[in-house]
């Protein structure tokens, strides 16, 4: 069987309040979806985050694979066209979405989940709940209420944003969060590339005294040497990689000894086919992987491999688009883990009726 047709759609929805991390403020969620229908009638779905640029790239990439069999390596080489689409960037997200849709279709054709097809190392994985953004008028009380609300829903690890305010202010926010969640819950911090080398080291020295699970993206994604220096100088685990692309990018990160944990995101770096290569290269260097990105995809991937550490989990109820997107939702278990669905493929069906009002292209 081959890919008969490709449908590409772009969706967007506003947040109730704009959310800010170390460097950026987001007013909307933007997601581009590709649906690949095969000659046997199966529809594989893939999606990635991004707006107009990703949508246009995705249309081009999706057209290339129509008529092709579901051969992941063959398709990947066909859609990786540096001279045409560029080597690493938003266009790589488009390639990622197509590759993810191919894997979803293969799973549906063979009645196996992606987690099972990729190795099925374990069925459930630890999760951390992402949040702790800066929003307008959000004081310490609101921050504490937010994170304790997450722990009441089962979270055993939570992540907060840092880097948008002076160091001393973030020190106080971190202490407030630690106090709110109590001793049994891990706290992760994420600077989203906000710091220079000096401030990153000052923050790391503080975090070392606070039993923090990891310090994510302290520096620019262009500063592998600085990250490697920080890895050497602090006992705190340094996590990064959500802004890295393809196995060659991850090879360079790993060879530079720039991270203790890799946040390899299959929706960004080139899809599931490329993710496996990054993660196996990491495994050969005894480095664990904890993907950034959507839990509906990454629960399968982290559960599939022996060096999967933990999955990022977003509460979709705070995101109108993600909340409406699928007929199924992934919940956090009572022990803070999430379980890989055993339904064929990724196991998530698009709720087209609910998505209609968020459609902007396609
Ligand atoms: Mg991050």
mmCIF file of C-alpha atoms and ligand atoms in Angstrom:
data_model
loop_
_atom_site.group_PDB
_atom_site.id
_atom_site.type_symbol
_atom_site.label_atom_id
_atom_site.label_comp_id
_atom_site.label_asym_id
_atom_site.label_seq_id
_atom_site.Cartn_x
_atom_site.Cartn_y
_atom_site.Cartn_z
ATOM 1 C CA UNK A 1 0.000 0.000 0.000
ATOM 2 C CA UNK A 2 1.098 3.581 -0.613
ATOM 3 C CA UNK A 3 0.220 7.099 0.515
ATOM 4 C CA UNK A 4 -2.780 8.154 -1.565
ATOM 5 C CA UNK A 5 -3.289 11.742 -0.406
ATOM 6 C CA UNK A 6 -2.075 14.363 2.048
ATOM 7 C CA UNK A 7 -4.157 16.989 3.798
ATOM 8 C CA UNK A 8 -2.484 19.858 5.650
ATOM 9 C CA UNK A 9 -4.337 22.143 8.055
ATOM 10 C CA UNK A 10 -3.263 25.005 10.333
ATOM 11 C CA UNK A 11 -5.022 25.810 13.594
ATOM 12 C CA UNK A 12 -4.637 28.565 16.161
ATOM 13 C CA UNK A 13 -6.259 29.531 19.453
ATOM 14 C CA UNK A 14 -5.542 32.344 21.927
ATOM 15 C CA UNK A 15 -4.483 31.757 25.520
ATOM 16 C CA UNK A 16 -6.727 33.289 28.186
ATOM 17 C CA UNK A 17 -3.703 35.332 29.243
ATOM 18 C CA UNK A 18 -0.418 35.667 27.315
ATOM 19 C CA UNK A 19 2.253 33.406 28.833
ATOM 20 C CA UNK A 20 5.912 34.392 29.159
ATOM 21 C CA UNK A 21 9.039 32.277 29.605
ATOM 22 C CA UNK A 22 12.647 33.428 29.986
ATOM 23 C CA UNK A 23 12.695 35.091 26.562
ATOM 24 C CA UNK A 24 9.350 34.972 24.782
ATOM 25 C CA UNK A 25 5.686 35.814 25.264
ATOM 26 C CA UNK A 26 3.035 33.663 23.601
ATOM 27 C CA UNK A 27 -0.465 34.952 22.939
ATOM 28 C CA UNK A 28 -1.657 31.975 20.862
ATOM 29 C CA UNK A 29 -1.078 28.275 20.300
ATOM 30 C CA UNK A 30 -0.377 27.459 16.653
ATOM 31 C CA UNK A 31 -0.405 23.874 15.386
ATOM 32 C CA UNK A 32 -0.061 22.458 11.880
ATOM 33 C CA UNK A 33 -1.477 19.002 11.174
ATOM 34 C CA UNK A 34 -0.850 16.588 8.309
ATOM 35 C CA UNK A 35 -3.147 13.667 7.559
ATOM 36 C CA UNK A 36 -1.756 11.019 5.212
ATOM 37 C CA UNK A 37 -4.345 8.639 3.798
ATOM 38 C CA UNK A 38 -3.095 5.319 2.451
ATOM 39 C CA UNK A 39 -4.528 3.237 -0.380
ATOM 40 C CA UNK A 40 -5.966 0.856 2.228
ATOM 41 C CA UNK A 41 -7.963 3.691 3.830
ATOM 42 C CA UNK A 42 -5.868 4.258 6.956
ATOM 43 C CA UNK A 43 -5.147 7.896 7.931
ATOM 44 C CA UNK A 44 -1.864 8.605 9.702
ATOM 45 C CA UNK A 45 -1.700 11.922 11.547
ATOM 46 C CA UNK A 46 1.302 14.040 12.429
ATOM 47 C CA UNK A 47 1.501 17.512 13.890
ATOM 48 C CA UNK A 48 3.938 20.141 15.019
ATOM 49 C CA UNK A 49 3.840 23.608 16.510
ATOM 50 C CA UNK A 50 4.163 26.678 14.299
ATOM 51 C CA UNK A 51 2.248 29.104 12.123
ATOM 52 C CA UNK A 52 2.356 30.269 8.503
ATOM 53 C CA UNK A 53 5.954 29.303 7.713
ATOM 54 C CA UNK A 54 5.511 25.786 9.046
ATOM 55 C CA UNK A 55 2.178 25.471 7.225
ATOM 56 C CA UNK A 56 3.694 26.405 3.853
ATOM 57 C CA UNK A 57 6.685 24.105 4.390
ATOM 58 C CA UNK A 58 4.414 21.264 5.478
ATOM 59 C CA UNK A 59 2.309 21.548 2.320
ATOM 60 C CA UNK A 60 5.440 21.218 0.199
ATOM 61 C CA UNK A 61 6.887 18.318 2.183
ATOM 62 C CA UNK A 62 3.572 16.447 2.292
ATOM 63 C CA UNK A 63 3.191 16.695 -1.510
ATOM 64 C CA UNK A 64 6.545 14.951 -1.943
ATOM 65 C CA UNK A 65 5.440 11.767 -0.149
ATOM 66 C CA UNK A 66 2.157 11.158 -2.004
ATOM 67 C CA UNK A 67 2.491 7.928 -3.992
ATOM 68 C CA UNK A 68 5.216 6.545 -1.709
ATOM 69 C CA UNK A 69 5.100 3.324 0.348
ATOM 70 C CA UNK A 70 5.268 3.658 4.171
ATOM 71 C CA UNK A 71 9.056 3.238 4.254
ATOM 72 C CA UNK A 72 10.329 5.601 6.914
ATOM 73 C CA UNK A 73 13.994 5.838 5.879
ATOM 74 C CA UNK A 74 13.158 6.219 2.190
ATOM 75 C CA UNK A 75 10.654 8.956 2.947
ATOM 76 C CA UNK A 76 12.999 10.733 5.347
ATOM 77 C CA UNK A 77 15.740 10.955 2.723
ATOM 78 C CA UNK A 78 13.198 12.235 0.192
ATOM 79 C CA UNK A 79 12.000 15.043 2.454
ATOM 80 C CA UNK A 80 15.394 16.030 3.848
ATOM 81 C CA UNK A 81 16.410 18.426 1.076
ATOM 82 C CA UNK A 82 18.807 21.032 2.500
ATOM 83 C CA UNK A 83 19.098 23.038 -0.717
ATOM 84 C CA UNK A 84 15.324 23.181 -1.149
ATOM 85 C CA UNK A 85 13.925 23.369 2.397
ATOM 86 C CA UNK A 86 16.950 24.285 4.508
ATOM 87 C CA UNK A 87 18.996 22.168 6.904
ATOM 88 C CA UNK A 88 17.674 22.923 10.381
ATOM 89 C CA UNK A 89 14.798 25.138 11.467
ATOM 90 C CA UNK A 90 11.072 25.572 11.061
ATOM 91 C CA UNK A 91 11.131 23.512 7.868
ATOM 92 C CA UNK A 92 12.527 20.611 9.909
ATOM 93 C CA UNK A 93 9.315 20.782 11.949
ATOM 94 C CA UNK A 94 7.391 20.180 8.715
ATOM 95 C CA UNK A 95 9.538 17.129 7.973
ATOM 96 C CA UNK A 96 8.925 15.997 11.548
ATOM 97 C CA UNK A 97 5.141 16.152 11.193
ATOM 98 C CA UNK A 98 5.202 14.106 7.978
ATOM 99 C CA UNK A 99 7.500 11.479 9.490
ATOM 100 C CA UNK A 100 5.276 11.239 12.580
ATOM 101 C CA UNK A 101 2.218 10.750 10.339
ATOM 102 C CA UNK A 102 4.004 7.938 8.503
ATOM 103 C CA UNK A 103 4.739 6.150 11.806
ATOM 104 C CA UNK A 104 1.129 6.631 12.913
ATOM 105 C CA UNK A 105 -0.060 5.122 9.615
ATOM 106 C CA UNK A 106 2.313 2.144 9.919
ATOM 107 C CA UNK A 107 0.984 1.477 13.412
ATOM 108 C CA UNK A 108 -2.598 1.627 12.223
ATOM 109 C CA UNK A 109 -1.824 -0.661 9.269
ATOM 110 C CA UNK A 110 -0.159 -3.222 11.542
ATOM 111 C CA UNK A 111 -2.443 -2.801 14.596
ATOM 112 C CA UNK A 112 0.491 -1.939 16.864
ATOM 113 C CA UNK A 113 1.143 1.152 18.936
ATOM 114 C CA UNK A 114 4.179 3.308 18.144
ATOM 115 C CA UNK A 115 5.542 2.463 21.601
ATOM 116 C CA UNK A 116 5.405 -1.256 20.787
ATOM 117 C CA UNK A 117 6.894 -0.831 17.318
ATOM 118 C CA UNK A 118 9.868 1.166 18.638
ATOM 119 C CA UNK A 119 10.886 -1.345 21.271
ATOM 120 C CA UNK A 120 8.302 -1.277 24.070
ATOM 121 C CA UNK A 121 10.915 -1.061 26.819
ATOM 122 C CA UNK A 122 8.258 -0.263 29.458
ATOM 123 C CA UNK A 123 4.582 0.670 29.482
ATOM 124 C CA UNK A 124 4.500 3.709 31.805
ATOM 125 C CA UNK A 125 7.008 6.482 32.366
ATOM 126 C CA UNK A 126 7.496 9.226 34.950
ATOM 127 C CA UNK A 127 6.088 12.613 33.930
ATOM 128 C CA UNK A 128 6.607 16.187 35.009
ATOM 129 C CA UNK A 129 3.890 18.776 34.613
ATOM 130 C CA UNK A 130 5.033 21.934 32.816
ATOM 131 C CA UNK A 131 3.896 25.369 33.953
ATOM 132 C CA UNK A 132 5.057 28.136 36.243
ATOM 133 C CA UNK A 133 5.013 30.716 33.454
ATOM 134 C CA UNK A 134 5.080 34.439 34.057
ATOM 135 C CA UNK A 135 1.661 35.950 33.433
ATOM 136 C CA UNK A 136 0.432 39.474 34.037
ATOM 137 C CA UNK A 137 -0.441 40.125 37.659
ATOM 138 C CA UNK A 138 0.631 36.649 38.814
ATOM 139 C CA UNK A 139 2.180 37.029 42.254
ATOM 140 C CA UNK A 140 3.780 34.464 44.558
ATOM 141 C CA UNK A 141 0.409 33.346 45.911
ATOM 142 C CA UNK A 142 -0.921 32.583 42.441
ATOM 143 C CA UNK A 143 2.298 30.779 41.513
ATOM 144 C CA UNK A 144 2.099 28.648 44.646
ATOM 145 C CA UNK A 145 -1.591 27.908 44.069
ATOM 146 C CA UNK A 146 -0.841 26.847 40.492
ATOM 147 C CA UNK A 147 1.902 24.359 41.383
ATOM 148 C CA UNK A 148 0.095 22.906 44.388
ATOM 149 C CA UNK A 149 -2.963 22.450 42.153
ATOM 150 C CA UNK A 150 -0.825 20.323 39.845
ATOM 151 C CA UNK A 151 0.417 18.149 42.699
ATOM 152 C CA UNK A 152 -3.167 17.628 43.883
ATOM 153 C CA UNK A 153 -3.905 16.210 40.411
ATOM 154 C CA UNK A 154 -1.102 13.645 40.838
ATOM 155 C CA UNK A 155 2.045 15.404 39.618
ATOM 156 C CA UNK A 156 5.199 14.142 41.337
ATOM 157 C CA UNK A 157 7.393 16.578 39.398
ATOM 158 C CA UNK A 158 6.666 20.075 38.140
ATOM 159 C CA UNK A 159 8.545 22.546 35.967
ATOM 160 C CA UNK A 160 8.654 26.327 36.278
ATOM 161 C CA UNK A 161 10.001 29.082 34.059
ATOM 162 C CA UNK A 162 12.879 31.323 35.092
ATOM 163 C CA UNK A 163 15.033 33.929 33.389
ATOM 164 C CA UNK A 164 12.579 36.776 32.642
ATOM 165 C CA UNK A 165 13.221 38.753 35.838
ATOM 166 C CA UNK A 166 16.329 39.634 37.906
ATOM 167 C CA UNK A 167 18.055 36.651 39.538
ATOM 168 C CA UNK A 168 17.010 37.595 43.081
ATOM 169 C CA UNK A 169 13.361 37.674 42.067
ATOM 170 C CA UNK A 170 13.626 34.226 40.499
ATOM 171 C CA UNK A 171 15.423 32.895 43.597
ATOM 172 C CA UNK A 172 12.335 33.938 45.603
ATOM 173 C CA UNK A 173 9.953 32.369 43.028
ATOM 174 C CA UNK A 174 11.887 29.091 43.151
ATOM 175 C CA UNK A 175 11.796 29.006 46.948
ATOM 176 C CA UNK A 176 8.057 29.750 46.862
ATOM 177 C CA UNK A 177 7.452 26.845 44.488
ATOM 178 C CA UNK A 178 9.622 24.472 46.545
ATOM 179 C CA UNK A 179 7.653 25.437 49.640
ATOM 180 C CA UNK A 180 4.301 24.976 47.888
ATOM 181 C CA UNK A 181 4.972 21.494 46.474
ATOM 182 C CA UNK A 182 6.733 20.129 49.557
ATOM 183 C CA UNK A 183 9.551 17.595 49.860
ATOM 184 C CA UNK A 184 8.031 14.694 47.885
ATOM 185 C CA UNK A 185 7.755 16.540 44.587
ATOM 186 C CA UNK A 186 10.647 17.298 42.222
ATOM 187 C CA UNK A 187 11.061 20.819 40.851
ATOM 188 C CA UNK A 188 12.614 21.474 37.438
ATOM 189 C CA UNK A 189 13.551 24.954 36.192
ATOM 190 C CA UNK A 190 13.690 26.125 32.569
ATOM 191 C CA UNK A 191 15.384 29.354 31.428
ATOM 192 C CA UNK A 192 14.568 29.004 27.700
ATOM 193 C CA UNK A 193 18.034 30.322 26.679
ATOM 194 C CA UNK A 194 17.661 33.531 28.691
ATOM 195 C CA UNK A 195 21.015 33.761 30.491
ATOM 196 C CA UNK A 196 24.519 34.805 29.607
ATOM 197 C CA UNK A 197 27.318 32.599 30.941
ATOM 198 C CA UNK A 198 27.851 34.618 34.147
ATOM 199 C CA UNK A 199 24.216 34.678 35.213
ATOM 200 C CA UNK A 200 23.757 31.017 34.268
ATOM 201 C CA UNK A 201 26.571 30.096 36.645
ATOM 202 C CA UNK A 202 25.117 32.286 39.411
ATOM 203 C CA UNK A 203 21.740 30.627 38.961
ATOM 204 C CA UNK A 204 23.341 27.157 38.914
ATOM 205 C CA UNK A 205 25.165 27.881 42.196
ATOM 206 C CA UNK A 206 21.831 28.853 43.781
ATOM 207 C CA UNK A 207 19.989 25.834 42.386
ATOM 208 C CA UNK A 208 22.683 23.483 43.731
ATOM 209 C CA UNK A 209 21.565 24.490 47.224
ATOM 210 C CA UNK A 210 17.880 23.830 46.517
ATOM 211 C CA UNK A 211 17.763 20.182 45.339
ATOM 212 C CA UNK A 212 16.520 21.014 41.832
ATOM 213 C CA UNK A 213 15.918 18.104 39.419
ATOM 214 C CA UNK A 214 17.446 19.899 36.412
ATOM 215 C CA UNK A 215 18.383 23.302 34.989
ATOM 216 C CA UNK A 216 17.020 23.483 31.444
ATOM 217 C CA UNK A 217 18.383 25.596 28.571
ATOM 218 C CA UNK A 218 20.468 28.005 30.662
ATOM 219 C CA UNK A 219 22.246 29.475 27.614
ATOM 220 C CA UNK A 220 21.809 30.256 23.938
ATOM 221 C CA UNK A 221 21.340 27.102 21.837
ATOM 222 C CA UNK A 222 24.343 28.377 19.835
ATOM 223 C CA UNK A 223 26.656 28.099 22.872
ATOM 224 C CA UNK A 224 27.622 24.436 23.192
ATOM 225 C CA UNK A 225 31.010 25.413 24.674
ATOM 226 C CA UNK A 226 29.317 27.471 27.389
ATOM 227 C CA UNK A 227 26.921 24.624 28.181
ATOM 228 C CA UNK A 228 29.806 22.153 28.378
ATOM 229 C CA UNK A 229 31.613 24.506 30.750
ATOM 230 C CA UNK A 230 28.503 24.715 32.941
ATOM 231 C CA UNK A 231 28.155 20.907 32.931
ATOM 232 C CA UNK A 232 31.747 20.660 34.205
ATOM 233 C CA UNK A 233 31.384 23.390 36.836
ATOM 234 C CA UNK A 234 28.121 22.382 38.506
ATOM 235 C CA UNK A 235 26.773 19.206 40.083
ATOM 236 C CA UNK A 236 23.308 20.190 38.907
ATOM 237 C CA UNK A 237 22.039 18.248 35.848
ATOM 238 C CA UNK A 238 21.949 20.492 32.761
ATOM 239 C CA UNK A 239 19.165 19.630 30.293
ATOM 240 C CA UNK A 240 18.883 20.989 26.768
ATOM 241 C CA UNK A 241 18.207 20.070 23.144
ATOM 242 C CA UNK A 242 14.686 21.315 22.354
ATOM 243 C CA UNK A 243 16.238 23.741 19.868
ATOM 244 C CA UNK A 244 18.504 21.162 18.231
ATOM 245 C CA UNK A 245 17.831 19.409 14.939
ATOM 246 C CA UNK A 246 18.697 16.086 13.317
ATOM 247 C CA UNK A 247 21.092 13.418 14.485
ATOM 248 C CA UNK A 248 24.086 15.435 13.364
ATOM 249 C CA UNK A 249 23.037 18.324 15.615
ATOM 250 C CA UNK A 250 22.637 15.926 18.546
ATOM 251 C CA UNK A 251 25.936 14.245 17.707
ATOM 252 C CA UNK A 252 27.625 17.648 18.045
ATOM 253 C CA UNK A 253 25.858 18.363 21.369
ATOM 254 C CA UNK A 254 26.834 14.977 22.766
ATOM 255 C CA UNK A 255 30.399 15.108 21.453
ATOM 256 C CA UNK A 256 30.772 18.571 23.035
ATOM 257 C CA UNK A 257 29.609 17.091 26.390
ATOM 258 C CA UNK A 258 27.118 19.993 26.522
ATOM 259 C CA UNK A 259 24.284 18.250 28.401
ATOM 260 C CA UNK A 260 23.513 15.750 31.157
ATOM 261 C CA UNK A 261 19.971 15.197 29.810
ATOM 262 C CA UNK A 262 18.734 15.688 26.242
ATOM 263 C CA UNK A 263 15.309 17.244 25.550
ATOM 264 C CA UNK A 264 15.109 15.705 22.055
ATOM 265 C CA UNK A 265 11.733 16.689 20.558
ATOM 266 C CA UNK A 266 10.501 14.520 17.668
ATOM 267 C CA UNK A 267 8.159 17.312 16.538
ATOM 268 C CA UNK A 268 11.129 19.642 16.060
ATOM 269 C CA UNK A 269 14.275 17.659 15.312
ATOM 270 C CA UNK A 270 13.040 15.652 12.308
ATOM 271 C CA UNK A 271 10.383 13.177 13.424
ATOM 272 C CA UNK A 272 10.403 9.742 15.030
ATOM 273 C CA UNK A 273 12.854 8.234 12.533
ATOM 274 C CA UNK A 274 15.495 10.845 13.374
ATOM 275 C CA UNK A 275 14.609 10.884 17.085
ATOM 276 C CA UNK A 276 15.539 7.216 17.376
ATOM 277 C CA UNK A 277 18.998 7.907 15.951
ATOM 278 C CA UNK A 278 19.599 10.818 18.350
ATOM 279 C CA UNK A 279 18.480 8.738 21.306
ATOM 280 C CA UNK A 280 20.506 5.657 20.416
ATOM 281 C CA UNK A 281 23.609 7.836 19.973
ATOM 282 C CA UNK A 282 22.846 9.315 23.409
ATOM 283 C CA UNK A 283 22.449 5.809 24.853
ATOM 284 C CA UNK A 284 25.864 4.860 23.544
ATOM 285 C CA UNK A 285 27.166 7.754 25.659
ATOM 286 C CA UNK A 286 25.022 6.833 28.714
ATOM 287 C CA UNK A 287 22.960 10.020 28.419
ATOM 288 C CA UNK A 288 19.241 9.915 29.292
ATOM 289 C CA UNK A 289 16.576 11.536 27.148
ATOM 290 C CA UNK A 290 13.585 13.549 28.353
ATOM 291 C CA UNK A 291 11.794 15.049 25.357
ATOM 292 C CA UNK A 292 10.356 18.521 25.187
ATOM 293 C CA UNK A 293 6.984 18.632 23.469
ATOM 294 C CA UNK A 294 3.591 17.016 23.208
ATOM 295 C CA UNK A 295 2.949 14.080 25.538
ATOM 296 C CA UNK A 296 0.667 12.320 23.037
ATOM 297 C CA UNK A 297 3.751 11.568 20.926
ATOM 298 C CA UNK A 298 6.558 11.491 23.464
ATOM 299 C CA UNK A 299 4.977 9.071 25.925
ATOM 300 C CA UNK A 300 5.393 6.434 23.199
ATOM 301 C CA UNK A 301 8.999 7.353 22.537
ATOM 302 C CA UNK A 302 10.213 7.619 26.135
ATOM 303 C CA UNK A 303 8.504 4.329 27.026
ATOM 304 C CA UNK A 304 10.053 2.617 24.006
ATOM 305 C CA UNK A 305 13.749 3.058 24.814
ATOM 306 C CA UNK A 306 15.976 2.111 27.763
ATOM 307 C CA UNK A 307 17.407 5.615 28.205
ATOM 308 C CA UNK A 308 14.040 7.378 28.381
ATOM 309 C CA UNK A 309 14.047 9.396 31.634
ATOM 310 C CA UNK A 310 10.844 11.395 32.021
ATOM 311 C CA UNK A 311 8.078 12.909 29.834
ATOM 312 C CA UNK A 312 6.926 16.530 29.736
ATOM 313 C CA UNK A 313 3.188 16.808 30.344
ATOM 314 C CA UNK A 314 1.027 19.851 29.596
ATOM 315 C CA UNK A 315 -2.357 20.301 31.172
ATOM 316 C CA UNK A 316 -4.424 20.634 27.982
ATOM 317 C CA UNK A 317 -7.311 22.257 29.837
ATOM 318 C CA UNK A 318 -5.236 25.472 29.819
ATOM 319 C CA UNK A 319 -4.853 25.319 26.036
ATOM 320 C CA UNK A 320 -8.110 25.523 24.072
ATOM 321 C CA UNK A 321 -6.605 24.095 20.903
ATOM 322 C CA UNK A 322 -4.899 21.077 22.467
ATOM 323 C CA UNK A 323 -7.947 20.485 24.646
ATOM 324 C CA UNK A 324 -10.163 20.266 21.553
ATOM 325 C CA UNK A 325 -7.715 18.473 19.294
ATOM 326 C CA UNK A 326 -8.241 14.777 20.055
ATOM 327 C CA UNK A 327 -11.088 12.505 21.077
ATOM 328 C CA UNK A 328 -8.725 10.954 23.668
ATOM 329 C CA UNK A 329 -6.791 12.637 26.506
ATOM 330 C CA UNK A 330 -3.727 11.358 28.323
ATOM 331 C CA UNK A 331 -4.060 11.606 32.115
ATOM 332 C CA UNK A 332 -1.416 11.597 34.841
ATOM 333 C CA UNK A 333 -1.652 8.395 36.932
ATOM 334 C CA UNK A 334 -1.897 8.535 40.737
ATOM 335 C CA UNK A 335 1.849 7.841 41.018
ATOM 336 C CA UNK A 336 2.759 10.728 38.697
ATOM 337 C CA UNK A 337 3.457 8.503 35.685
ATOM 338 C CA UNK A 338 1.713 8.383 32.329
ATOM 339 C CA UNK A 339 0.974 5.224 30.364
ATOM 340 C CA UNK A 340 1.616 4.737 26.650
ATOM 341 C CA UNK A 341 -1.662 4.036 24.823
ATOM 342 C CA UNK A 342 -1.888 0.551 23.289
ATOM 343 C CA UNK A 343 -4.234 1.684 20.527
ATOM 344 C CA UNK A 344 -2.761 1.348 16.997
ATOM 345 C CA UNK A 345 -0.282 4.051 15.957
ATOM 346 C CA UNK A 346 -0.121 6.996 18.335
ATOM 347 C CA UNK A 347 -3.664 6.241 19.452
ATOM 348 C CA UNK A 348 -5.101 9.744 19.134
ATOM 349 C CA UNK A 349 -7.928 10.590 16.742
ATOM 350 C CA UNK A 350 -8.451 14.155 15.568
ATOM 351 C CA UNK A 351 -11.713 15.718 16.662
ATOM 352 C CA UNK A 352 -12.398 17.516 13.383
ATOM 353 C CA UNK A 353 -15.725 18.945 14.539
ATOM 354 C CA UNK A 354 -14.179 20.559 17.617
ATOM 355 C CA UNK A 355 -11.141 21.752 15.661
ATOM 356 C CA UNK A 356 -13.156 23.494 12.950
ATOM 357 C CA UNK A 357 -13.472 26.792 14.801
ATOM 358 C CA UNK A 358 -9.693 27.018 15.257
ATOM 359 C CA UNK A 359 -8.853 26.420 11.583
ATOM 360 C CA UNK A 360 -6.961 29.205 9.825
ATOM 361 C CA UNK A 361 -5.586 27.419 6.712
ATOM 362 C CA UNK A 362 -6.342 24.241 4.791
HETATM 363 MG MG1 LIG B 1 12.138 24.113 27.626
#
